[in-house]
mmCIF file of C-alpha atoms in Angstrom:
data_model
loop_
_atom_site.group_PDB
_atom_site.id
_atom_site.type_symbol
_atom_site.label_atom_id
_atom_site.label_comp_id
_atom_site.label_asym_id
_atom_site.label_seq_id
_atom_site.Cartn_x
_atom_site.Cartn_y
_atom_site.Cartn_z
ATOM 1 C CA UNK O 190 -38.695 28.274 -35.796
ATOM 2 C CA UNK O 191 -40.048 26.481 -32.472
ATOM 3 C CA UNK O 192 -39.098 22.987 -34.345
ATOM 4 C CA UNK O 193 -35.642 23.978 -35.011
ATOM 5 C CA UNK O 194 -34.893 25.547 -31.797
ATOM 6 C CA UNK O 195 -36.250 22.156 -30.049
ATOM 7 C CA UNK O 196 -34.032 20.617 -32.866
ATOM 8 C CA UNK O 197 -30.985 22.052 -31.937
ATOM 9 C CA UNK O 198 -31.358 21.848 -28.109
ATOM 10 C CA UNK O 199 -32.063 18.163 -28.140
ATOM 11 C CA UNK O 200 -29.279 18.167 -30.983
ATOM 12 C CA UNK O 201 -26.897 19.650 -28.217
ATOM 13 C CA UNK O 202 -28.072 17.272 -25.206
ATOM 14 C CA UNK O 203 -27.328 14.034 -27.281
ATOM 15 C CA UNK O 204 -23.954 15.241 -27.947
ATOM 16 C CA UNK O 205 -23.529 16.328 -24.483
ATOM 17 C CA UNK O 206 -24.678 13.474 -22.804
ATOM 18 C CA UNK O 207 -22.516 10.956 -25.516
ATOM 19 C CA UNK O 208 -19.115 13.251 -24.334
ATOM 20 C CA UNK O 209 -19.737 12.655 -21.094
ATOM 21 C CA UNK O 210 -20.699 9.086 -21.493
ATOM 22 C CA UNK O 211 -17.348 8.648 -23.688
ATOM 23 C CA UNK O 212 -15.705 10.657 -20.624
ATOM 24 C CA UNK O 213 -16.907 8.260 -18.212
ATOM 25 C CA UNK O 214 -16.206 5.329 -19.742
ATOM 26 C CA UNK O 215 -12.392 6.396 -20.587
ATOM 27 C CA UNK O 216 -12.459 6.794 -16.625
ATOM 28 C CA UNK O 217 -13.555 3.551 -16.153
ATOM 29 C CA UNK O 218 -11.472 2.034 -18.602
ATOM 30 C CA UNK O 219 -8.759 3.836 -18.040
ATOM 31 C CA UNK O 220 -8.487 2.068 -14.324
ATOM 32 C CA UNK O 221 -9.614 -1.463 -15.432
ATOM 33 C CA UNK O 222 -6.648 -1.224 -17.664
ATOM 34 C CA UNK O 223 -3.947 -0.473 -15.332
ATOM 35 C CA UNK O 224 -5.616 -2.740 -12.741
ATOM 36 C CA UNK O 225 -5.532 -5.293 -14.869
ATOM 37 C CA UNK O 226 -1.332 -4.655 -15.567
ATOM 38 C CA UNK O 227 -0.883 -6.023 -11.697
ATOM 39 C CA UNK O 228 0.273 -9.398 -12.929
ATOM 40 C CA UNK O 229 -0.276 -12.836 -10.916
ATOM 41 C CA UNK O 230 2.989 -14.390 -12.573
ATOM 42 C CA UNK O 231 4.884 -11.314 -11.889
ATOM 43 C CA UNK O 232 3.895 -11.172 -7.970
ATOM 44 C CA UNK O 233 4.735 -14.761 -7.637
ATOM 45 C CA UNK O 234 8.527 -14.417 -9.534
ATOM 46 C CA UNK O 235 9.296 -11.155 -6.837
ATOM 47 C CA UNK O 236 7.880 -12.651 -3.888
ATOM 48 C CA UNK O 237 9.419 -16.177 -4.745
ATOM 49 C CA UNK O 238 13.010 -14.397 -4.270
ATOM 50 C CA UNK O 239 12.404 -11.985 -1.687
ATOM 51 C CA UNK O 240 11.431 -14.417 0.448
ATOM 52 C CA UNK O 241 13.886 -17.365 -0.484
ATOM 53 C CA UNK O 242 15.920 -18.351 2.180
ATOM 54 C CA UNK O 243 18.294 -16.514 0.224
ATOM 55 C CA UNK O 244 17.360 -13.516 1.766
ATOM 56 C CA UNK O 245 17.890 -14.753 5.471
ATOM 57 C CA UNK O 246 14.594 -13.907 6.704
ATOM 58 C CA UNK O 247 15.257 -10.072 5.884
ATOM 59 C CA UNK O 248 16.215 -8.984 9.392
ATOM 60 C CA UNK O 249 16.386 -5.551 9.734
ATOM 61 C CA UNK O 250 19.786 -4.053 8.903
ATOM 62 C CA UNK O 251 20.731 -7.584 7.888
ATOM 63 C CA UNK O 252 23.124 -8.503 5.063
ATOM 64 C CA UNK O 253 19.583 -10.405 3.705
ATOM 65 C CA UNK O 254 17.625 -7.435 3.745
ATOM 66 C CA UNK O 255 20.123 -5.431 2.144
ATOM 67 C CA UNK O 256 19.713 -8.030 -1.023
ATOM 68 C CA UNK O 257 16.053 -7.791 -1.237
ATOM 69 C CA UNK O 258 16.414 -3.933 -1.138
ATOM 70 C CA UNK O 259 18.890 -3.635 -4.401
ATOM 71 C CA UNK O 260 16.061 -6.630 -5.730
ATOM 72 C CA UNK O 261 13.063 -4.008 -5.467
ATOM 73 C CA UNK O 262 15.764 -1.180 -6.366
ATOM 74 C CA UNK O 263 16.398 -3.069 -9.282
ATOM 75 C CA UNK O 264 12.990 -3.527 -10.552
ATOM 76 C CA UNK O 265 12.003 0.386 -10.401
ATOM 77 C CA UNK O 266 15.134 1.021 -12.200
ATOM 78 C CA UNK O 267 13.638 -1.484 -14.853
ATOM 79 C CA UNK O 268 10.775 -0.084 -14.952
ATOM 80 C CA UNK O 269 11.282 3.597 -15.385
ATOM 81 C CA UNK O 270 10.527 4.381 -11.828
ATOM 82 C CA UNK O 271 12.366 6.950 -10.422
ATOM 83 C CA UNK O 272 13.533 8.075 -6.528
ATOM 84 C CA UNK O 273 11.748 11.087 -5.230
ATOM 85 C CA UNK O 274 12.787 14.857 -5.822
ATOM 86 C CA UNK O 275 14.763 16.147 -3.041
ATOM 87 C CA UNK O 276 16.727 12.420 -2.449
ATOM 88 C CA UNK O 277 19.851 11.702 -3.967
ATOM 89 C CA UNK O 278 19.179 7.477 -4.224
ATOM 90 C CA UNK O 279 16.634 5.070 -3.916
ATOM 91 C CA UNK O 280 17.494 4.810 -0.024
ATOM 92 C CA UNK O 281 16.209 6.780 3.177
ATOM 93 C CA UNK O 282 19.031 5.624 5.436
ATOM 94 C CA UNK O 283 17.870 4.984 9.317
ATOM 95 C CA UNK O 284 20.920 4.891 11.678
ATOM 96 C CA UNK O 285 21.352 2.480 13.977
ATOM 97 C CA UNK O 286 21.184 4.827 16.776
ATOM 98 C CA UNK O 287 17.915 5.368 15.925
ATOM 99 C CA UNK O 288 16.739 1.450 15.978
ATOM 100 C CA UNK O 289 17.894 1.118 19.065
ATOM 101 C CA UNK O 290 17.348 4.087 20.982
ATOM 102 C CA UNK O 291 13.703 3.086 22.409
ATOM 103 C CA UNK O 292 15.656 -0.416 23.831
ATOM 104 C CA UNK O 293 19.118 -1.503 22.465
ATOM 105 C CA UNK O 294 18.664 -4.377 20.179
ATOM 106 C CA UNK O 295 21.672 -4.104 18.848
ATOM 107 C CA UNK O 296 20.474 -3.275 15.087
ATOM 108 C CA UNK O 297 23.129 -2.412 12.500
ATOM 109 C CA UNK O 298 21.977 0.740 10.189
ATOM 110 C CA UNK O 299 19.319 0.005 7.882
ATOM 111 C CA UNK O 300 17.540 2.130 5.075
ATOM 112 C CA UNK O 301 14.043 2.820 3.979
ATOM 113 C CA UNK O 302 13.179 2.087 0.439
ATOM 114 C CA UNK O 303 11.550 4.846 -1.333
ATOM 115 C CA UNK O 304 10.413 5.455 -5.077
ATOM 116 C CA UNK O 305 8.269 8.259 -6.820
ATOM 117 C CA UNK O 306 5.535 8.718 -9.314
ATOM 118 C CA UNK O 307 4.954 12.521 -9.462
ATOM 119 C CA UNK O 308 1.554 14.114 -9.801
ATOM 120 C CA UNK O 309 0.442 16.130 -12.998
ATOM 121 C CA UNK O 310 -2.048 18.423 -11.466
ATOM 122 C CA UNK O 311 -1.181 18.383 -7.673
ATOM 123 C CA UNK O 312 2.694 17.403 -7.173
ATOM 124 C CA UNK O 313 3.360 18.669 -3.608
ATOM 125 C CA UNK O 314 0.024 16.577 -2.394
ATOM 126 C CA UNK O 315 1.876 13.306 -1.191
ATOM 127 C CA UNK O 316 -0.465 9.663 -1.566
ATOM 128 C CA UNK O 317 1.877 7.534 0.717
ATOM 129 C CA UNK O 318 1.156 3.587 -0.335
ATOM 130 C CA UNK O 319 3.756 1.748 2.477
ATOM 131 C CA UNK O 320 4.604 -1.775 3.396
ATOM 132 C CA UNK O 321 7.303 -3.182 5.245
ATOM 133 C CA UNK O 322 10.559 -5.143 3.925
ATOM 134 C CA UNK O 323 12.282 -6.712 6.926
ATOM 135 C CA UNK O 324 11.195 -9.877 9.115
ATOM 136 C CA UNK O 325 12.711 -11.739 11.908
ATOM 137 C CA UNK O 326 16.020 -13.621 10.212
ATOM 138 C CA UNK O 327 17.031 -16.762 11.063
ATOM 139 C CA UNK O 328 16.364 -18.241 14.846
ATOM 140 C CA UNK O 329 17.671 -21.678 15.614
ATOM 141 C CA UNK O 330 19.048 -22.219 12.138
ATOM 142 C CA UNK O 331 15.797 -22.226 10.655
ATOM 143 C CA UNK O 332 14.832 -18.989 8.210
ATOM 144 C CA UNK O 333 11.932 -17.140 8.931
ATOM 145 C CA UNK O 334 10.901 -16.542 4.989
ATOM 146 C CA UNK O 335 8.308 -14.121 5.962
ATOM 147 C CA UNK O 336 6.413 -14.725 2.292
ATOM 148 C CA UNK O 337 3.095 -13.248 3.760
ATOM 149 C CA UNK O 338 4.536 -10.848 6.201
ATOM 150 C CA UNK O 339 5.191 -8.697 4.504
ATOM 151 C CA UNK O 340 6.805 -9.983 1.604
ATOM 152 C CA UNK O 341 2.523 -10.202 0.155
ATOM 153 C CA UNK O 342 2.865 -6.328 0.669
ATOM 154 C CA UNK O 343 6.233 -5.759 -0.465
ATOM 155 C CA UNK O 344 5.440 -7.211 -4.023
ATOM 156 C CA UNK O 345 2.286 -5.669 -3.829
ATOM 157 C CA UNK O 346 3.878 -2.160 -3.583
ATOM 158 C CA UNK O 347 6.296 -2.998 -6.619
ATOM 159 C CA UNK O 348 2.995 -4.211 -8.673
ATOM 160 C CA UNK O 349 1.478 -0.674 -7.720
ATOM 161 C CA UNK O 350 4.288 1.626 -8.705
ATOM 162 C CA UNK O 351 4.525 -0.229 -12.083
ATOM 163 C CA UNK O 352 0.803 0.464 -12.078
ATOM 164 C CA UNK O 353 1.268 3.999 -11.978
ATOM 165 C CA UNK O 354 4.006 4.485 -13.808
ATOM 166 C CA UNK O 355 2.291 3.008 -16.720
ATOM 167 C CA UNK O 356 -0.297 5.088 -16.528
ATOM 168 C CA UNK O 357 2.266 8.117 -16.168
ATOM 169 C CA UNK O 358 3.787 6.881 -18.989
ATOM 170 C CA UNK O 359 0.193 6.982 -21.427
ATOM 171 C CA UNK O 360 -0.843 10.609 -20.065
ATOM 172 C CA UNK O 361 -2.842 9.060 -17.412
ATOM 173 C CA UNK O 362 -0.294 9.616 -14.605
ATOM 174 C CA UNK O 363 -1.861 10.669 -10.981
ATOM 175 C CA UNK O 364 -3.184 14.331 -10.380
ATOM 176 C CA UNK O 365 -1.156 13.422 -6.948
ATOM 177 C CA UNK O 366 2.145 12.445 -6.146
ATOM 178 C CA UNK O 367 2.612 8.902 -4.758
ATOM 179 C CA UNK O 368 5.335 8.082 -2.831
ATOM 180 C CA UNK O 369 5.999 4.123 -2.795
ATOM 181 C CA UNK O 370 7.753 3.803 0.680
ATOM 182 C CA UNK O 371 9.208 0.273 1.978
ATOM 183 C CA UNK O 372 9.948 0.934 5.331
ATOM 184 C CA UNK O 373 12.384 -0.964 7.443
ATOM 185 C CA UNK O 374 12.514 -2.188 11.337
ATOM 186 C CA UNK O 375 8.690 -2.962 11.444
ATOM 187 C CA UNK O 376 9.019 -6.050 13.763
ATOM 188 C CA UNK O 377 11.204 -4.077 16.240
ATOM 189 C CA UNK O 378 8.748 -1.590 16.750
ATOM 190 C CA UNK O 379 7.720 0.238 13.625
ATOM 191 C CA UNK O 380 10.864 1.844 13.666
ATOM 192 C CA UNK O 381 11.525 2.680 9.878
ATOM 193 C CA UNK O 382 7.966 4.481 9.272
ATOM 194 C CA UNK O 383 8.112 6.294 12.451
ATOM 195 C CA UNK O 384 11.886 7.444 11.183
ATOM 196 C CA UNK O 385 10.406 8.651 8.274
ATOM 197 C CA UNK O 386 7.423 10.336 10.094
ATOM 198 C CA UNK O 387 10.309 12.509 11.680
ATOM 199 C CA UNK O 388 12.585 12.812 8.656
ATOM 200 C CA UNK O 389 10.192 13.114 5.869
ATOM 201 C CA UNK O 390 11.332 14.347 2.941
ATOM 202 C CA UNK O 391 7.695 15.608 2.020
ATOM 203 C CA UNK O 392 5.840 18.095 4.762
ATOM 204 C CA UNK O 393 3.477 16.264 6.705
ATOM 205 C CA UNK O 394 0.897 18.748 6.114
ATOM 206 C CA UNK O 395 1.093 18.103 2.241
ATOM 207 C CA UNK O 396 0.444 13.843 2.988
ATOM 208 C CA UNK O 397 -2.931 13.373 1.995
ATOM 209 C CA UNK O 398 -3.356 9.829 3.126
ATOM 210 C CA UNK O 399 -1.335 6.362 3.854
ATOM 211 C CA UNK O 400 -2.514 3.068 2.250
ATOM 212 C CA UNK O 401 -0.128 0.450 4.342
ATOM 213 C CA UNK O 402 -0.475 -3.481 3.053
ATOM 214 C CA UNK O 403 1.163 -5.683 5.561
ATOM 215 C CA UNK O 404 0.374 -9.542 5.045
ATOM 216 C CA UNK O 405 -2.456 -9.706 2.412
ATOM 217 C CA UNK O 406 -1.367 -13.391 0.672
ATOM 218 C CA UNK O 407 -3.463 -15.859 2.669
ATOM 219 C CA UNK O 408 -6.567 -16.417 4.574
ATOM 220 C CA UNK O 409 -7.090 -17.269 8.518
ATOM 221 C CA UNK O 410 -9.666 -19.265 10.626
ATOM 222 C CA UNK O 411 -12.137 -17.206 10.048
ATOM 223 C CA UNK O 412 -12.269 -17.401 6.380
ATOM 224 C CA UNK O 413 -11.541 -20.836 5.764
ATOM 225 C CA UNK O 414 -14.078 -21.372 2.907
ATOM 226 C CA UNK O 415 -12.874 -18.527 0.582
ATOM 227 C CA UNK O 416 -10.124 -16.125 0.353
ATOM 228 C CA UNK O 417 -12.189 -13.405 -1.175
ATOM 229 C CA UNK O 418 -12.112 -11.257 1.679
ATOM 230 C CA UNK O 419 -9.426 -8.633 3.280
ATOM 231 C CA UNK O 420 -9.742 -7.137 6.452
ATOM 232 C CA UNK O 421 -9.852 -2.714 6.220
ATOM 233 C CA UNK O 422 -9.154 -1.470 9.573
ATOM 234 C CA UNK O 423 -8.733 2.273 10.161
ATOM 235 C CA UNK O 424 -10.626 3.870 6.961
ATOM 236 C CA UNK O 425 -13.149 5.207 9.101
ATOM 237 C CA UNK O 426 -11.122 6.678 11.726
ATOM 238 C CA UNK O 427 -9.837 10.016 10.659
ATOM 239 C CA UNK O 428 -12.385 10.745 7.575
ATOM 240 C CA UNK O 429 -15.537 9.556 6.023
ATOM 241 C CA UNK O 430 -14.032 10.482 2.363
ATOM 242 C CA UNK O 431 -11.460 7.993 2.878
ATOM 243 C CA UNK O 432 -14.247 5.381 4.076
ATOM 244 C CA UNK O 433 -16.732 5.828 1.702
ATOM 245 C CA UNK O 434 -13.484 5.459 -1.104
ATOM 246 C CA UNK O 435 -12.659 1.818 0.363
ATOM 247 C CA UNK O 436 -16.385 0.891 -0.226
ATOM 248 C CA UNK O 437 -17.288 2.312 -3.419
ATOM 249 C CA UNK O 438 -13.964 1.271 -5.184
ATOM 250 C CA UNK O 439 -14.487 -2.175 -3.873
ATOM 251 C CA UNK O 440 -17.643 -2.336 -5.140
ATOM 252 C CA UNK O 441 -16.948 -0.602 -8.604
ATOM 253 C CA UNK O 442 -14.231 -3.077 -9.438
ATOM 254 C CA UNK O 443 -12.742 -6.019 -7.182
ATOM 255 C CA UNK O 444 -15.793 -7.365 -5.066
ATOM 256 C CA UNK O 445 -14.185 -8.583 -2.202
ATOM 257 C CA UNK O 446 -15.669 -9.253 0.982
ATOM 258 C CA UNK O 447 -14.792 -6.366 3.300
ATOM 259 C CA UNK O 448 -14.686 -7.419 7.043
ATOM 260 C CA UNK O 449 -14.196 -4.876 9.532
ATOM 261 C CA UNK O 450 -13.561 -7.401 12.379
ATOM 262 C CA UNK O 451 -10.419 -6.007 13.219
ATOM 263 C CA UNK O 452 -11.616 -2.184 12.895
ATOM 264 C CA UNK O 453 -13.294 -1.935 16.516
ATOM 265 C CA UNK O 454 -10.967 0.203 19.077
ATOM 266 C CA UNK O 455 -12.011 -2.045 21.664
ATOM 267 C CA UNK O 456 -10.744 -4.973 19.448
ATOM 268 C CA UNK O 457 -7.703 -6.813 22.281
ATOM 269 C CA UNK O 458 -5.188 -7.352 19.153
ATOM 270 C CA UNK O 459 -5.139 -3.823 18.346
ATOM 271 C CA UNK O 460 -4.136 -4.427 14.771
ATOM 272 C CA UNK O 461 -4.690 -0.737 14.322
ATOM 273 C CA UNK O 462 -1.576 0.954 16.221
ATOM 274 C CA UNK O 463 0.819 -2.474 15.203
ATOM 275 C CA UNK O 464 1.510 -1.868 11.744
ATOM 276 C CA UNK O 465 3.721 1.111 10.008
ATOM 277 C CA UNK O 466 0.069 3.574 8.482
ATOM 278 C CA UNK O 467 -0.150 4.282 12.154
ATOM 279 C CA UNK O 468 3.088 6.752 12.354
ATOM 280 C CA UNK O 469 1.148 8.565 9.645
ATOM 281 C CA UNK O 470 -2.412 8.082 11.210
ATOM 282 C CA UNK O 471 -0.675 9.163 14.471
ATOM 283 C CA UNK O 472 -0.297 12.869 12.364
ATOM 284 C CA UNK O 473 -3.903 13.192 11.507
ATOM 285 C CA UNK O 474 -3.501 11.803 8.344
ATOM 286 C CA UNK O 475 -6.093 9.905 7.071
ATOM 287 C CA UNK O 476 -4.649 5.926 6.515
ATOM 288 C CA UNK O 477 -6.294 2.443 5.975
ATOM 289 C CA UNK O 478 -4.482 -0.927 6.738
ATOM 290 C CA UNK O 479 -5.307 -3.539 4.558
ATOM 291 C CA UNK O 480 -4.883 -7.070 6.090
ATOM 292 C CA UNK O 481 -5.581 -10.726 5.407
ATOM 293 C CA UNK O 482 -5.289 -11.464 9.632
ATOM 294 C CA UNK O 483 -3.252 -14.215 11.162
ATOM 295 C CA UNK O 484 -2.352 -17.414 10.610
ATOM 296 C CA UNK O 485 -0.496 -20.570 11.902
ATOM 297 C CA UNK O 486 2.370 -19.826 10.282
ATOM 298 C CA UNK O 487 2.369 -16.098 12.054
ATOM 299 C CA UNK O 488 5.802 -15.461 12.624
ATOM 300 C CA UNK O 489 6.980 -19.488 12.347
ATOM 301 C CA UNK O 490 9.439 -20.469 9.716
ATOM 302 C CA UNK O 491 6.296 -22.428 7.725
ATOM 303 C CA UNK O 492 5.975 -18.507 6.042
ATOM 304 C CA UNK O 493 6.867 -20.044 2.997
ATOM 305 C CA UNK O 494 6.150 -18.506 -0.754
ATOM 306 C CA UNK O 495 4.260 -22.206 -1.335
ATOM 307 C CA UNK O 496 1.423 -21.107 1.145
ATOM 308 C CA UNK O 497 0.579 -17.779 -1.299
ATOM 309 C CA UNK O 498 -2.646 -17.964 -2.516
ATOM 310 C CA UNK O 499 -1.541 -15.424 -5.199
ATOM 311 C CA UNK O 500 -5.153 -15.671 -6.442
ATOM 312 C CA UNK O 501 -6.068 -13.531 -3.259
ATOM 313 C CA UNK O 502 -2.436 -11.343 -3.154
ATOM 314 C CA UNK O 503 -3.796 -10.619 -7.087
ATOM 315 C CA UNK O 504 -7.069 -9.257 -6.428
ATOM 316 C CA UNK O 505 -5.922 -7.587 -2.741
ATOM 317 C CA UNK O 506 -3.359 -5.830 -4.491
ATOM 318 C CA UNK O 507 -5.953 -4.341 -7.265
ATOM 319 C CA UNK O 508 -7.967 -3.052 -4.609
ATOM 320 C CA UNK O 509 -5.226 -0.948 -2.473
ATOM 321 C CA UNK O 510 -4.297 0.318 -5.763
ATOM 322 C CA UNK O 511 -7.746 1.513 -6.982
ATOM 323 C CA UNK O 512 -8.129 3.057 -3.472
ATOM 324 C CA UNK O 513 -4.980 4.700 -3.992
ATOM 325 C CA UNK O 514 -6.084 5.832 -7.454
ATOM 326 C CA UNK O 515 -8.910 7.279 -6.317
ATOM 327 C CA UNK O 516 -7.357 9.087 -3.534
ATOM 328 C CA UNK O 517 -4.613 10.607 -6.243
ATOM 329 C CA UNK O 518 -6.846 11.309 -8.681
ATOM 330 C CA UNK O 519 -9.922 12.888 -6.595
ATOM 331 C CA UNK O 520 -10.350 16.950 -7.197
ATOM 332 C CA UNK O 521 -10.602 17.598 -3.620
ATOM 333 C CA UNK O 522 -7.912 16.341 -1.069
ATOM 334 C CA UNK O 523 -9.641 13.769 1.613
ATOM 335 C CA UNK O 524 -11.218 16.084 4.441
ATOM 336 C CA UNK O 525 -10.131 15.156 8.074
ATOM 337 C CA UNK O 526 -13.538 15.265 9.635
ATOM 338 C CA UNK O 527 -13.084 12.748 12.802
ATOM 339 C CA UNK O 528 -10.497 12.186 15.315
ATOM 340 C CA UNK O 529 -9.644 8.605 16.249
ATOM 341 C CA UNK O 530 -8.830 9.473 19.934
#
C-alpha cells in the first residue's frame, strides 16, 4: 500500500512538473516567435519612405508629415490593426493653437497618430509604446530626412503593433491594452505627447507605463566598435519592477549591452526630460527611453536611411517590444515605489 501511494505521488509530480515545463516553454516560445516576426527587410522598406526626401523632412503640421502619417495609417489598416475605442479615426488632432501657445512658431494643425491592440484580461490598463513622427523639414533647400530621429522609432512602433496583433490574432494577444501612439511636434518642444498627456483618451491613472524609442538605428563615439548596445535611461526612476523588467528581458532574449551613461540626473544633456516618455513620466507613470545617443549627423541633413545599421534598429526594436510584453502581460501592474524628484 506504502509502494503504491509513493507510486502515485511521484506519478503526480512528474506530470506536474512536465505541465509546467510544457507551460513554460509555450511562454518562452510563445515570445521568441513574435519577436522573431519584427522583420529587418520590413523596417528597412518603411523607414526607406518615411524618410525619403519625399516626405520633406516631416515638419510638424507639414504637408510631408501629413504623407508619412496616411503611410503608417496605411500599414495598420493592412495589418488588421485597429484605432482605439472611444476615437472615431486613426488621428488625435493637436490644434495649432496649441503648438504655438508656449512661443508662436507659427505651426499649422497637426495630429497624433494613434492605434490599438486591446487587452484580454486587463483592457482599461493602458501599456503606452510612443515615438515621434515629425523632424525639422527642409532648411536651406536641403531636407532634413531624419532616418534615425525618429524615423528608427517610428518603424519600430509599426514593427511592434504588427507584433502584437499577431499574437492577438493566435490567442496570445496582451492581458493589457497597448496603445501605439506617434506623437507629433517633438522638436518644438514635445508638444504632441504633452497634448495627449492633457487630452488622453485613456485616464491617466489606468497608464501603466510608457516605453518611448526615439533614435535607436545607429551607434555614436562611444560605441564605435559594435552597435550591440542601446542606451535605457529612466527605468529606474519611478519603479524597480520596471527596472528589473529592462534587465531580465534583455538578458532572457536580445543580449545587448545596456549602458546607463545617459541615466544619471546629474548627466548636462539631460536626455531624460528631452524626449516625449517624459509627459507621461512627468504623471508618475513609470517610463523608459530607449536610445542609441548622438551622432554627427544629429539634426544635419546627412540623416539619411543609408546610415541605418538595421542590424542594430532589428535587435533594438525586439527588446522595447519584449519589455513591453512583459509589462502587458505581467499579473500585477508595475508598482510606483520611487519618485524621480
Amino acid at each position: 500500500m506504502l509502494k503504491k501511494t509513493l507510486f502515485s505521488l511521484a506519478l503526480i509530480a512528474l506530470l506536474t512538473s512536465c505541465s509546467l515545463s510544457k507551460s513554460s516553454n509555450k511562454m518562452t516560445v510563445d515570445l521568441n516567435a513574435y519577436l522573431n516576426t519584427i522583420s529587418i527587410e520590413r523596417l528597412r522598406s518603411n523607414l526607406t519612405y518615411i524618410a525619403s526626401d519625399e516626405m520633406e523632412g516631416r515638419e510638424t503640421g507639414s504637408e510631408g508629415q501629413k504623407k508619412a502619417g496616411q503611410y503608417i495609417i496605411d500599414f495598420y489598416k493592412k495589418n488588421g490593426i485597429p484605432f482605439p475605442k472611444g476615437a472615431d479615426s486613426y488621428y488625435q488632432k493637436v490644434p495649432a493653437a496649441f503648438l504655438n501657445a508656449k512661443r508662436n512658431e507659427n505651426l499649422p494643425d497637426s495630429e497624433n497618430i494613434w492605434a490599438f491592440i486591446e487587452g484580454s484580461e486587463k483592457p482599461e490598463e493602458i501599456v503606452v509604446l510612443s515615438a515621434h513622427y515629425d523632424h525639422v523639414g527642409v532648411k536651406n533647400g536641403e531636407v532634413y530626412n531624419g532616418a534615425d530621429d525618429d524615423g528608427s522609432g517610428t518603424v519600430a512602433l509599426m514593427e511592434m503593433a504588427a507584433a502584437f496583433q499577431k499574437a492577438k490574432n493566435e490567442g496570445n494577444g496582451p492581458k493589457r491594452s497597448v496603445l501605439i501612439l506617434h506623437v507629433t511636434g517633438e522638436e518644438h518642444g514635445l508638444h504632441g505627447s504633452r497634448y495627449y498627456s492633457e487630452n488622453r483618451l485613456f485616464p491617466l491613472k489606468n497608464t501603466v507605463a510608457d516605453v518611448n524609442i526615439d533614435m535607436i538605428g545607429r551607434r555614436d563615439d562611444f560605441h564605435k566598435e559594435s552597435n550591440n548596445y542601446v542606451y535605457v535611461i529612466g527605468s529606474d526612476y519611478l519603479s524597480t519592477d520596471l527596472y528589473n523588467i529592462c534587465e531580465s528581458v534583455n538578458k532572457a532574449y536580445i543580449n545587448l549591452t545596456i549602458d546607463y551613461k545617459y541615466n544619471d540626473k546629474n548627466d548636462p544633456n539631460r536626455f531624460y526630460y528631452r524626449s516625449d516618455h517624459y509627459n507621461f513620466a512627468k504623471h508618475n507613470i513609470p517610463s523608459v527611453f530607449l536610445f542609441n545617443g548622438t551622432h554627427a549627423d544629429y539634426h544635419k541633413p546627412g540623416d539619411d536611411v543609408s546610415k541605418i545599421e538595421f542590424d542594430a534598429l532589428t535587435k533594438r526594436t525586439q527588446y522595447a517590444f519584449a519589455i513591453a510584453w512583459e509589462i502587458a502581460n505581467r499579473d500585477k501592474r508595475l508598482v510606483v515605489d520611487k519618485s524621480d524628484k
